[in-house]
mmCIF file of C-alpha atoms in Angstrom:
data_model
loop_
_atom_site.group_PDB
_atom_site.id
_atom_site.type_symbol
_atom_site.label_atom_id
_atom_site.label_comp_id
_atom_site.label_asym_id
_atom_site.label_seq_id
_atom_site.Cartn_x
_atom_site.Cartn_y
_atom_site.Cartn_z
ATOM 1 C CA UNK M 1045 39.554 97.076 71.539
ATOM 2 C CA UNK M 1046 37.975 97.791 74.906
ATOM 3 C CA UNK M 1047 34.378 98.940 74.942
ATOM 4 C CA UNK M 1048 33.995 102.657 75.459
ATOM 5 C CA UNK M 1049 32.659 103.553 78.901
ATOM 6 C CA UNK M 1050 30.203 105.717 76.959
ATOM 7 C CA UNK M 1051 28.499 102.523 75.825
ATOM 8 C CA UNK M 1052 27.733 101.697 79.426
ATOM 9 C CA UNK M 1053 26.347 105.139 80.229
ATOM 10 C CA UNK M 1054 22.650 105.626 80.916
ATOM 11 C CA UNK M 1055 21.607 109.176 81.656
ATOM 12 C CA UNK M 1056 18.494 110.219 83.524
ATOM 13 C CA UNK M 1057 15.645 109.316 81.175
ATOM 14 C CA UNK M 1058 14.319 112.864 81.456
ATOM 15 C CA UNK M 1059 17.549 114.281 79.995
ATOM 16 C CA UNK M 1060 17.672 114.975 76.273
ATOM 17 C CA UNK M 1061 21.157 115.787 74.967
ATOM 18 C CA UNK M 1062 20.974 115.134 71.211
ATOM 19 C CA UNK M 1063 18.521 115.750 68.384
ATOM 20 C CA UNK M 1064 18.120 111.966 68.112
ATOM 21 C CA UNK M 1065 17.108 111.804 71.791
ATOM 22 C CA UNK M 1066 14.637 114.639 71.196
ATOM 23 C CA UNK M 1067 12.995 112.958 68.199
ATOM 24 C CA UNK M 1068 12.839 109.580 69.953
ATOM 25 C CA UNK M 1069 11.240 111.093 73.072
ATOM 26 C CA UNK M 1070 8.602 113.040 71.140
ATOM 27 C CA UNK M 1071 7.815 109.984 69.017
ATOM 28 C CA UNK M 1072 7.654 107.484 71.889
ATOM 29 C CA UNK M 1073 6.074 109.590 74.629
ATOM 30 C CA UNK M 1074 4.253 112.352 72.807
ATOM 31 C CA UNK M 1075 5.228 114.797 75.533
ATOM 32 C CA UNK M 1076 8.236 116.784 76.733
ATOM 33 C CA UNK M 1077 6.623 117.652 80.055
ATOM 34 C CA UNK M 1078 9.168 117.583 82.872
ATOM 35 C CA UNK M 1079 12.105 116.854 80.576
ATOM 36 C CA UNK M 1080 15.483 118.632 80.512
ATOM 37 C CA UNK M 1081 16.753 119.460 77.039
ATOM 38 C CA UNK M 1082 20.436 120.333 77.136
ATOM 39 C CA UNK M 1083 22.436 122.145 74.450
ATOM 40 C CA UNK M 1084 20.346 120.878 71.477
ATOM 41 C CA UNK M 1085 19.769 123.036 68.391
ATOM 42 C CA UNK M 1086 15.959 122.973 67.968
ATOM 43 C CA UNK M 1087 15.629 125.582 65.223
ATOM 44 C CA UNK M 1088 14.368 122.849 62.840
ATOM 45 C CA UNK M 1089 11.946 121.358 65.384
ATOM 46 C CA UNK M 1090 9.511 124.280 65.624
ATOM 47 C CA UNK M 1091 6.469 122.184 64.617
ATOM 48 C CA UNK M 1092 7.239 119.618 67.335
ATOM 49 C CA UNK M 1093 7.689 122.318 69.971
ATOM 50 C CA UNK M 1094 4.442 124.034 68.972
ATOM 51 C CA UNK M 1095 2.400 120.814 69.128
ATOM 52 C CA UNK M 1096 3.948 119.020 72.121
ATOM 53 C CA UNK M 1097 3.277 119.632 75.811
ATOM 54 C CA UNK M 1098 6.377 121.205 77.410
ATOM 55 C CA UNK M 1099 4.968 121.958 80.879
ATOM 56 C CA UNK M 1100 7.671 121.952 83.586
ATOM 57 C CA UNK M 1101 10.351 121.260 80.960
ATOM 58 C CA UNK M 1102 13.708 123.011 81.152
ATOM 59 C CA UNK M 1103 15.585 124.071 78.012
ATOM 60 C CA UNK M 1104 19.284 124.730 78.667
ATOM 61 C CA UNK M 1105 21.076 126.637 75.900
ATOM 62 C CA UNK M 1106 18.817 125.292 73.129
ATOM 63 C CA UNK M 1107 18.497 127.363 69.985
ATOM 64 C CA UNK M 1108 14.853 127.708 68.877
ATOM 65 C CA UNK M 1109 12.739 130.086 66.814
ATOM 66 C CA UNK M 1110 10.974 132.960 68.579
ATOM 67 C CA UNK M 1111 7.454 131.526 68.183
ATOM 68 C CA UNK M 1112 8.584 128.175 69.621
ATOM 69 C CA UNK M 1113 10.324 129.887 72.553
ATOM 70 C CA UNK M 1114 7.211 131.951 73.298
ATOM 71 C CA UNK M 1115 4.993 128.843 73.225
ATOM 72 C CA UNK M 1116 7.147 126.727 75.543
ATOM 73 C CA UNK M 1117 7.393 129.637 78.002
ATOM 74 C CA UNK M 1118 3.606 129.938 77.905
ATOM 75 C CA UNK M 1119 3.447 126.207 78.753
ATOM 76 C CA UNK M 1120 5.388 126.975 81.910
ATOM 77 C CA UNK M 1121 8.753 125.714 80.716
ATOM 78 C CA UNK M 1122 11.988 127.360 81.822
ATOM 79 C CA UNK M 1123 14.161 128.564 78.946
ATOM 80 C CA UNK M 1124 17.845 129.362 79.505
ATOM 81 C CA UNK M 1125 18.837 130.806 76.130
ATOM 82 C CA UNK M 1126 22.255 130.280 74.517
ATOM 83 C CA UNK M 1127 24.857 132.806 75.636
ATOM 84 C CA UNK M 1128 26.280 134.714 72.647
ATOM 85 C CA UNK M 1129 29.965 135.528 72.152
ATOM 86 C CA UNK M 1130 31.255 132.819 74.523
ATOM 87 C CA UNK M 1131 34.103 130.552 73.346
ATOM 88 C CA UNK M 1132 32.436 127.598 75.140
ATOM 89 C CA UNK M 1133 28.922 126.275 75.744
ATOM 90 C CA UNK M 1134 28.080 126.437 79.470
ATOM 91 C CA UNK M 1135 25.142 124.044 79.008
ATOM 92 C CA UNK M 1136 26.989 121.338 77.051
ATOM 93 C CA UNK M 1137 25.616 117.823 77.414
ATOM 94 C CA UNK M 1138 28.796 115.899 76.531
ATOM 95 C CA UNK M 1139 32.481 115.894 77.365
ATOM 96 C CA UNK M 1140 34.983 117.485 75.002
ATOM 97 C CA UNK M 1141 36.946 115.633 72.359
ATOM 98 C CA UNK M 1142 40.522 116.453 71.305
ATOM 99 C CA UNK M 1143 39.279 117.427 67.829
ATOM 100 C CA UNK M 1144 36.839 119.893 69.381
ATOM 101 C CA UNK M 1145 39.316 121.569 71.725
ATOM 102 C CA UNK M 1146 42.072 121.720 69.092
ATOM 103 C CA UNK M 1147 39.896 122.826 66.158
ATOM 104 C CA UNK M 1148 41.776 125.450 64.061
ATOM 105 C CA UNK M 1149 45.162 124.123 65.223
ATOM 106 C CA UNK M 1150 46.350 124.674 61.647
ATOM 107 C CA UNK M 1151 46.133 128.418 62.397
ATOM 108 C CA UNK M 1152 48.135 127.999 65.605
ATOM 109 C CA UNK M 1153 47.137 126.910 69.108
ATOM 110 C CA UNK M 1154 46.145 130.490 70.027
ATOM 111 C CA UNK M 1155 43.164 130.189 67.639
ATOM 112 C CA UNK M 1156 41.799 126.940 69.117
ATOM 113 C CA UNK M 1157 38.649 126.795 71.279
ATOM 114 C CA UNK M 1158 40.839 125.582 74.157
ATOM 115 C CA UNK M 1159 43.080 128.662 74.013
ATOM 116 C CA UNK M 1160 40.133 131.032 73.483
ATOM 117 C CA UNK M 1161 38.327 129.630 76.542
ATOM 118 C CA UNK M 1162 41.483 130.156 78.610
ATOM 119 C CA UNK M 1163 41.811 133.731 77.330
ATOM 120 C CA UNK M 1164 38.177 134.397 78.332
ATOM 121 C CA UNK M 1165 38.872 132.905 81.769
ATOM 122 C CA UNK M 1166 41.925 135.147 82.194
ATOM 123 C CA UNK M 1167 39.864 138.234 81.316
ATOM 124 C CA UNK M 1168 36.972 137.427 83.626
ATOM 125 C CA UNK M 1169 38.330 135.527 86.630
ATOM 126 C CA UNK M 1170 39.453 138.573 88.594
ATOM 127 C CA UNK M 1171 36.783 141.132 87.697
ATOM 128 C CA UNK M 1172 34.250 139.980 90.303
ATOM 129 C CA UNK M 1173 31.467 139.695 87.716
ATOM 130 C CA UNK M 1174 28.759 137.386 89.090
ATOM 131 C CA UNK M 1175 27.588 136.648 85.541
ATOM 132 C CA UNK M 1176 30.982 135.268 84.475
ATOM 133 C CA UNK M 1177 31.374 133.209 87.657
ATOM 134 C CA UNK M 1178 27.854 131.820 87.198
ATOM 135 C CA UNK M 1179 28.676 130.780 83.619
ATOM 136 C CA UNK M 1180 31.818 128.997 84.838
ATOM 137 C CA UNK M 1181 29.869 127.197 87.564
ATOM 138 C CA UNK M 1182 27.090 126.107 85.185
ATOM 139 C CA UNK M 1183 29.695 124.866 82.695
ATOM 140 C CA UNK M 1184 31.578 122.854 85.334
ATOM 141 C CA UNK M 1185 28.362 121.292 86.670
ATOM 142 C CA UNK M 1186 27.391 120.325 83.115
ATOM 143 C CA UNK M 1187 30.794 118.689 82.645
ATOM 144 C CA UNK M 1188 30.439 116.765 85.921
ATOM 145 C CA UNK M 1189 27.007 115.527 84.871
ATOM 146 C CA UNK M 1190 28.386 114.328 81.510
ATOM 147 C CA UNK M 1191 31.330 112.690 83.286
ATOM 148 C CA UNK M 1192 29.081 110.718 85.633
ATOM 149 C CA UNK M 1193 27.005 109.526 82.683
ATOM 150 C CA UNK M 1194 30.117 108.391 80.810
ATOM 151 C CA UNK M 1195 31.664 106.472 83.709
ATOM 152 C CA UNK M 1196 28.601 104.692 85.069
ATOM 153 C CA UNK M 1197 29.632 101.072 85.534
ATOM 154 C CA UNK M 1198 33.276 101.648 84.550
ATOM 155 C CA UNK M 1199 36.256 100.518 86.634
ATOM 156 C CA UNK M 1200 38.453 103.612 86.662
ATOM 157 C CA UNK M 1201 42.140 103.771 87.597
ATOM 158 C CA UNK M 1202 43.630 107.227 87.999
ATOM 159 C CA UNK M 1203 47.215 107.812 86.889
ATOM 160 C CA UNK M 1204 48.784 110.888 88.488
ATOM 161 C CA UNK M 1205 52.140 112.417 87.690
ATOM 162 C CA UNK M 1206 53.950 115.605 86.767
ATOM 163 C CA UNK M 1207 53.567 117.655 83.584
ATOM 164 C CA UNK M 1208 57.356 118.047 83.328
ATOM 165 C CA UNK M 1209 58.019 114.443 82.234
ATOM 166 C CA UNK M 1210 59.474 114.865 78.723
ATOM 167 C CA UNK M 1211 58.598 112.838 75.672
ATOM 168 C CA UNK M 1212 61.492 110.610 74.606
ATOM 169 C CA UNK M 1213 62.531 109.708 78.163
ATOM 170 C CA UNK M 1214 62.473 106.255 79.746
ATOM 171 C CA UNK M 1215 60.016 107.541 82.336
ATOM 172 C CA UNK M 1216 57.598 108.694 79.610
ATOM 173 C CA UNK M 1217 57.807 105.315 77.832
ATOM 174 C CA UNK M 1218 57.199 103.569 81.169
ATOM 175 C CA UNK M 1219 54.103 105.665 81.903
ATOM 176 C CA UNK M 1220 52.805 104.862 78.413
ATOM 177 C CA UNK M 1221 53.285 101.125 79.017
ATOM 178 C CA UNK M 1222 51.381 101.498 82.282
ATOM 179 C CA UNK M 1223 48.408 103.071 80.487
ATOM 180 C CA UNK M 1224 48.491 100.251 77.930
ATOM 181 C CA UNK M 1225 48.635 97.493 80.574
ATOM 182 C CA UNK M 1226 45.827 98.994 82.660
ATOM 183 C CA UNK M 1227 43.633 99.191 79.548
ATOM 184 C CA UNK M 1228 44.399 95.570 78.682
ATOM 185 C CA UNK M 1229 43.393 94.651 82.233
ATOM 186 C CA UNK M 1230 39.927 96.107 81.594
ATOM 187 C CA UNK M 1231 40.302 99.427 83.410
ATOM 188 C CA UNK M 1232 39.371 102.863 82.135
ATOM 189 C CA UNK M 1233 42.495 105.038 82.472
ATOM 190 C CA UNK M 1234 41.872 108.526 83.857
ATOM 191 C CA UNK M 1235 44.527 111.239 84.146
ATOM 192 C CA UNK M 1236 44.749 114.947 84.862
ATOM 193 C CA UNK M 1237 44.576 115.335 81.097
ATOM 194 C CA UNK M 1238 47.687 117.461 80.636
ATOM 195 C CA UNK M 1239 51.197 116.888 79.242
ATOM 196 C CA UNK M 1240 54.026 114.767 80.662
ATOM 197 C CA UNK M 1241 53.112 111.686 82.697
ATOM 198 C CA UNK M 1242 49.427 112.373 82.066
ATOM 199 C CA UNK M 1243 49.854 112.387 78.288
ATOM 200 C CA UNK M 1244 51.997 109.250 78.433
ATOM 201 C CA UNK M 1245 49.318 107.257 80.300
ATOM 202 C CA UNK M 1246 46.592 108.429 77.894
ATOM 203 C CA UNK M 1247 48.880 107.554 74.959
ATOM 204 C CA UNK M 1248 49.359 104.033 76.335
ATOM 205 C CA UNK M 1249 45.603 103.567 76.625
ATOM 206 C CA UNK M 1250 45.139 104.960 73.108
ATOM 207 C CA UNK M 1251 47.712 102.522 71.683
ATOM 208 C CA UNK M 1252 46.290 99.483 73.520
ATOM 209 C CA UNK M 1253 44.616 97.925 70.420
ATOM 210 C CA UNK M 1254 47.963 97.888 68.582
ATOM 211 C CA UNK M 1255 51.022 95.735 69.231
ATOM 212 C CA UNK M 1256 53.868 97.006 71.368
ATOM 213 C CA UNK M 1257 55.996 98.135 68.425
ATOM 214 C CA UNK M 1258 53.362 100.763 67.577
ATOM 215 C CA UNK M 1259 53.679 102.271 71.049
ATOM 216 C CA UNK M 1260 57.475 102.377 70.618
ATOM 217 C CA UNK M 1261 57.112 104.060 67.207
ATOM 218 C CA UNK M 1262 54.616 106.553 68.581
ATOM 219 C CA UNK M 1263 57.006 107.460 71.405
ATOM 220 C CA UNK M 1264 59.781 107.973 68.843
ATOM 221 C CA UNK M 1265 57.619 110.285 66.746
ATOM 222 C CA UNK M 1266 56.582 112.313 69.781
ATOM 223 C CA UNK M 1267 60.192 112.615 70.989
ATOM 224 C CA UNK M 1268 60.847 115.072 68.154
ATOM 225 C CA UNK M 1269 58.830 117.627 70.185
ATOM 226 C CA UNK M 1270 59.766 116.751 73.788
ATOM 227 C CA UNK M 1271 57.695 119.422 75.551
ATOM 228 C CA UNK M 1272 54.749 121.766 75.128
ATOM 229 C CA UNK M 1273 57.216 124.586 75.748
ATOM 230 C CA UNK M 1274 58.132 126.646 73.777
ATOM 231 C CA UNK M 1275 55.429 125.710 71.217
ATOM 232 C CA UNK M 1276 52.100 124.164 72.188
ATOM 233 C CA UNK M 1277 51.216 124.202 68.478
ATOM 234 C CA UNK M 1278 54.119 121.926 67.499
ATOM 235 C CA UNK M 1279 53.591 119.731 70.572
ATOM 236 C CA UNK M 1280 49.924 119.183 69.689
ATOM 237 C CA UNK M 1281 50.641 118.667 65.978
ATOM 238 C CA UNK M 1282 53.033 115.831 66.829
ATOM 239 C CA UNK M 1283 50.274 114.149 68.844
ATOM 240 C CA UNK M 1284 47.744 114.499 66.030
ATOM 241 C CA UNK M 1285 50.319 113.051 63.623
ATOM 242 C CA UNK M 1286 50.408 109.918 65.802
ATOM 243 C CA UNK M 1287 46.602 109.805 65.931
ATOM 244 C CA UNK M 1288 46.368 110.148 62.141
ATOM 245 C CA UNK M 1289 48.892 107.380 61.579
ATOM 246 C CA UNK M 1290 47.140 105.002 63.993
ATOM 247 C CA UNK M 1291 43.528 106.196 64.024
ATOM 248 C CA UNK M 1292 41.825 103.309 65.832
ATOM 249 C CA UNK M 1293 42.874 104.201 69.363
ATOM 250 C CA UNK M 1294 41.233 103.095 72.572
ATOM 251 C CA UNK M 1295 39.244 105.185 74.995
ATOM 252 C CA UNK M 1296 40.553 106.940 78.067
ATOM 253 C CA UNK M 1297 39.730 110.009 80.089
ATOM 254 C CA UNK M 1298 41.535 113.304 80.683
ATOM 255 C CA UNK M 1299 40.380 115.756 83.361
ATOM 256 C CA UNK M 1300 42.368 118.994 82.886
ATOM 257 C CA UNK M 1301 41.668 122.566 83.960
ATOM 258 C CA UNK M 1302 41.823 126.048 82.499
ATOM 259 C CA UNK M 1303 43.105 127.153 85.916
ATOM 260 C CA UNK M 1304 46.490 125.880 84.728
ATOM 261 C CA UNK M 1305 46.142 127.479 81.327
ATOM 262 C CA UNK M 1306 49.809 127.120 80.479
ATOM 263 C CA UNK M 1307 49.239 123.340 80.420
ATOM 264 C CA UNK M 1308 47.294 122.301 77.304
ATOM 265 C CA UNK M 1309 45.126 119.173 77.321
ATOM 266 C CA UNK M 1310 46.725 116.170 75.651
ATOM 267 C CA UNK M 1311 45.073 114.830 72.472
ATOM 268 C CA UNK M 1312 45.290 111.132 73.416
ATOM 269 C CA UNK M 1313 42.397 111.147 75.895
ATOM 270 C CA UNK M 1314 39.280 110.331 73.870
ATOM 271 C CA UNK M 1315 37.031 112.085 76.396
ATOM 272 C CA UNK M 1316 38.127 115.333 78.033
ATOM 273 C CA UNK M 1317 36.335 116.763 81.068
ATOM 274 C CA UNK M 1318 37.835 120.233 81.221
ATOM 275 C CA UNK M 1319 36.978 122.473 84.170
ATOM 276 C CA UNK M 1320 37.439 126.105 85.133
ATOM 277 C CA UNK M 1321 37.566 125.320 88.877
ATOM 278 C CA UNK M 1322 40.681 123.316 89.715
ATOM 279 C CA UNK M 1323 39.349 122.202 93.121
ATOM 280 C CA UNK M 1324 36.291 120.644 91.443
ATOM 281 C CA UNK M 1325 38.539 118.994 88.888
ATOM 282 C CA UNK M 1326 41.014 117.579 91.433
ATOM 283 C CA UNK M 1327 38.366 116.164 93.722
ATOM 284 C CA UNK M 1328 36.308 114.849 90.814
ATOM 285 C CA UNK M 1329 39.240 112.999 89.275
ATOM 286 C CA UNK M 1330 40.199 111.253 92.507
ATOM 287 C CA UNK M 1331 36.610 110.524 93.578
ATOM 288 C CA UNK M 1332 35.895 108.816 90.260
ATOM 289 C CA UNK M 1333 39.038 106.638 90.388
ATOM 290 C CA UNK M 1334 37.029 103.850 92.002
ATOM 291 C CA UNK M 1335 39.522 101.069 91.188
ATOM 292 C CA UNK M 1336 42.553 102.885 92.613
ATOM 293 C CA UNK M 1337 45.199 105.471 91.781
ATOM 294 C CA UNK M 1338 48.799 105.102 90.598
ATOM 295 C CA UNK M 1339 51.069 108.008 91.555
ATOM 296 C CA UNK M 1340 54.088 108.466 89.298
ATOM 297 C CA UNK M 1341 56.965 110.759 90.302
ATOM 298 C CA UNK M 1342 55.832 114.374 90.420
ATOM 299 C CA UNK M 1343 56.245 117.553 92.434
ATOM 300 C CA UNK M 1344 53.874 119.691 94.533
ATOM 301 C CA UNK M 1345 50.749 118.906 92.496
ATOM 302 C CA UNK M 1346 51.240 115.151 92.764
ATOM 303 C CA UNK M 1347 52.033 115.357 96.500
ATOM 304 C CA UNK M 1348 48.784 117.276 96.964
ATOM 305 C CA UNK M 1349 46.892 114.611 95.013
ATOM 306 C CA UNK M 1350 48.337 111.826 97.178
ATOM 307 C CA UNK M 1351 46.930 113.386 100.332
ATOM 308 C CA UNK M 1352 43.709 114.535 98.657
ATOM 309 C CA UNK M 1353 43.216 110.829 97.944
ATOM 310 C CA UNK M 1354 44.478 109.615 101.308
ATOM 311 C CA UNK M 1355 42.052 111.761 103.332
ATOM 312 C CA UNK M 1356 38.763 110.090 102.252
ATOM 313 C CA UNK M 1357 40.533 106.716 102.481
ATOM 314 C CA UNK M 1358 41.598 107.550 106.048
ATOM 315 C CA UNK M 1359 38.078 108.588 107.109
ATOM 316 C CA UNK M 1360 36.334 106.125 104.767
ATOM 317 C CA UNK M 1361 34.095 109.001 103.718
ATOM 318 C CA UNK M 1362 33.647 107.448 100.269
ATOM 319 C CA UNK M 1363 33.219 103.923 101.627
ATOM 320 C CA UNK M 1364 35.924 101.269 101.473
ATOM 321 C CA UNK M 1365 39.438 102.691 100.911
ATOM 322 C CA UNK M 1366 40.640 102.401 97.317
ATOM 323 C CA UNK M 1367 44.128 101.183 96.332
ATOM 324 C CA UNK M 1368 46.992 103.701 96.194
ATOM 325 C CA UNK M 1369 50.248 102.706 94.460
ATOM 326 C CA UNK M 1370 53.270 105.028 94.615
ATOM 327 C CA UNK M 1371 55.918 104.396 91.952
ATOM 328 C CA UNK M 1372 59.681 105.043 92.455
ATOM 329 C CA UNK M 1373 60.925 104.262 95.954
ATOM 330 C CA UNK M 1374 63.793 106.777 95.871
ATOM 331 C CA UNK M 1375 61.519 109.619 94.763
ATOM 332 C CA UNK M 1376 58.832 109.053 97.407
ATOM 333 C CA UNK M 1377 61.146 108.171 100.304
ATOM 334 C CA UNK M 1378 64.143 110.485 99.755
ATOM 335 C CA UNK M 1379 63.494 113.266 97.245
ATOM 336 C CA UNK M 1380 59.956 113.951 98.465
ATOM 337 C CA UNK M 1381 59.469 111.650 101.495
ATOM 338 C CA UNK M 1382 55.727 111.279 101.133
ATOM 339 C CA UNK M 1383 55.619 107.504 101.667
ATOM 340 C CA UNK M 1384 56.663 107.486 105.350
ATOM 341 C CA UNK M 1385 53.886 109.950 106.200
ATOM 342 C CA UNK M 1386 51.290 108.038 104.158
ATOM 343 C CA UNK M 1387 52.280 104.782 105.852
ATOM 344 C CA UNK M 1388 52.110 106.407 109.304
ATOM 345 C CA UNK M 1389 48.617 107.758 108.511
ATOM 346 C CA UNK M 1390 47.448 104.331 107.361
ATOM 347 C CA UNK M 1391 48.778 102.408 110.358
ATOM 348 C CA UNK M 1392 46.107 100.262 112.062
ATOM 349 C CA UNK M 1393 43.380 101.561 109.749
ATOM 350 C CA UNK M 1394 41.610 99.695 106.951
ATOM 351 C CA UNK M 1395 43.559 101.710 104.363
ATOM 352 C CA UNK M 1396 46.815 100.112 105.575
ATOM 353 C CA UNK M 1397 46.232 97.088 103.338
ATOM 354 C CA UNK M 1398 45.391 99.342 100.370
ATOM 355 C CA UNK M 1399 48.683 101.240 99.949
ATOM 356 C CA UNK M 1400 51.882 100.103 98.251
ATOM 357 C CA UNK M 1401 55.249 101.509 97.187
ATOM 358 C CA UNK M 1402 56.948 99.929 94.158
ATOM 359 C CA UNK M 1403 60.282 100.616 92.471
ATOM 360 C CA UNK M 1404 59.262 100.336 88.828
ATOM 361 C CA UNK M 1405 56.229 101.298 86.762
ATOM 362 C CA UNK M 1406 56.001 97.715 85.481
ATOM 363 C CA UNK M 1407 55.116 96.567 89.011
ATOM 364 C CA UNK M 1408 52.146 98.931 89.373
ATOM 365 C CA UNK M 1409 49.377 96.870 87.667
ATOM 366 C CA UNK M 1410 50.191 93.768 89.747
ATOM 367 C CA UNK M 1411 50.306 95.893 92.928
ATOM 368 C CA UNK M 1412 46.873 97.356 92.103
ATOM 369 C CA UNK M 1413 45.456 93.900 91.615
ATOM 370 C CA UNK M 1414 46.982 92.672 94.870
ATOM 371 C CA UNK M 1415 45.598 95.622 96.869
ATOM 372 C CA UNK M 1416 42.122 95.181 95.416
ATOM 373 C CA UNK M 1417 41.836 91.526 96.485
#
């Protein structure tokens, strides 16, 4: 099994994101001065808060007793209290997990934290309330911070493709094999975190520790519920059935958005960076794919992602261009002739040697390796 990118993460040593971090810091340093404590329940640490220097500290969404809160404010600390009645924590210190987003799935998807957060977003996104937009922005920045901590030192390959790719199809099985092969090659697989091609690539990464027959069996099980429409509940339950049957899956990343609320996150990504702002999500996913991006057949969203990725490669605004592999010659030259334009853009620039068009998914890992040399 590949090592989780989380094991390689080192956050700013002033950031405290768990009760264990809090206890270790107080014990080792004897001070919380200048630290940032993020989303930690401190109601049982009143004695420590009352007896430890908290000057210039910042407490983001930490529960604490009134006397402790009064003392740390008197020290000069900034206290951003938890926000009641929200279906999400805007100050969270870690990415989501599938179990967290799909909690209460037994009562139906509509009762899950994921669905409740989307419902809140729908109610607030158009009312012009600065408070709601601030909460969304703080949440998304917290997610980005957690994402950077997770991926530090990881070699990330993005896999892009449409949500319409149905379970049980050859294309879905191919995308799953791609995720598996990339994981075996030592990459961290990152997708847009939704259904279709995205789910398939995360599934392949999840199944990487098992032999190939397990991936085939998992695809067969999932094929009983080909799409998240008409029932997200049944679609998600099928995925959790696979996870229960083969519980020791590998790590991968999903970066979905509540902006496309009709698309649920897939449960095969071990770490889910879910955003309210789709522009932040799109740019963040591509910017963090530092080892290249594979583009599977898709429609408008995937075309947009191709050129969102091509632009910084063209201008080298993120440094050396990263590999781009487009899969399915007919799709990208005839159905949606994106390849000719990409090749024309790349001509006589350093990105020209970093783009490739292949016929079959099986060719993508070798193409990535070739472009990276």
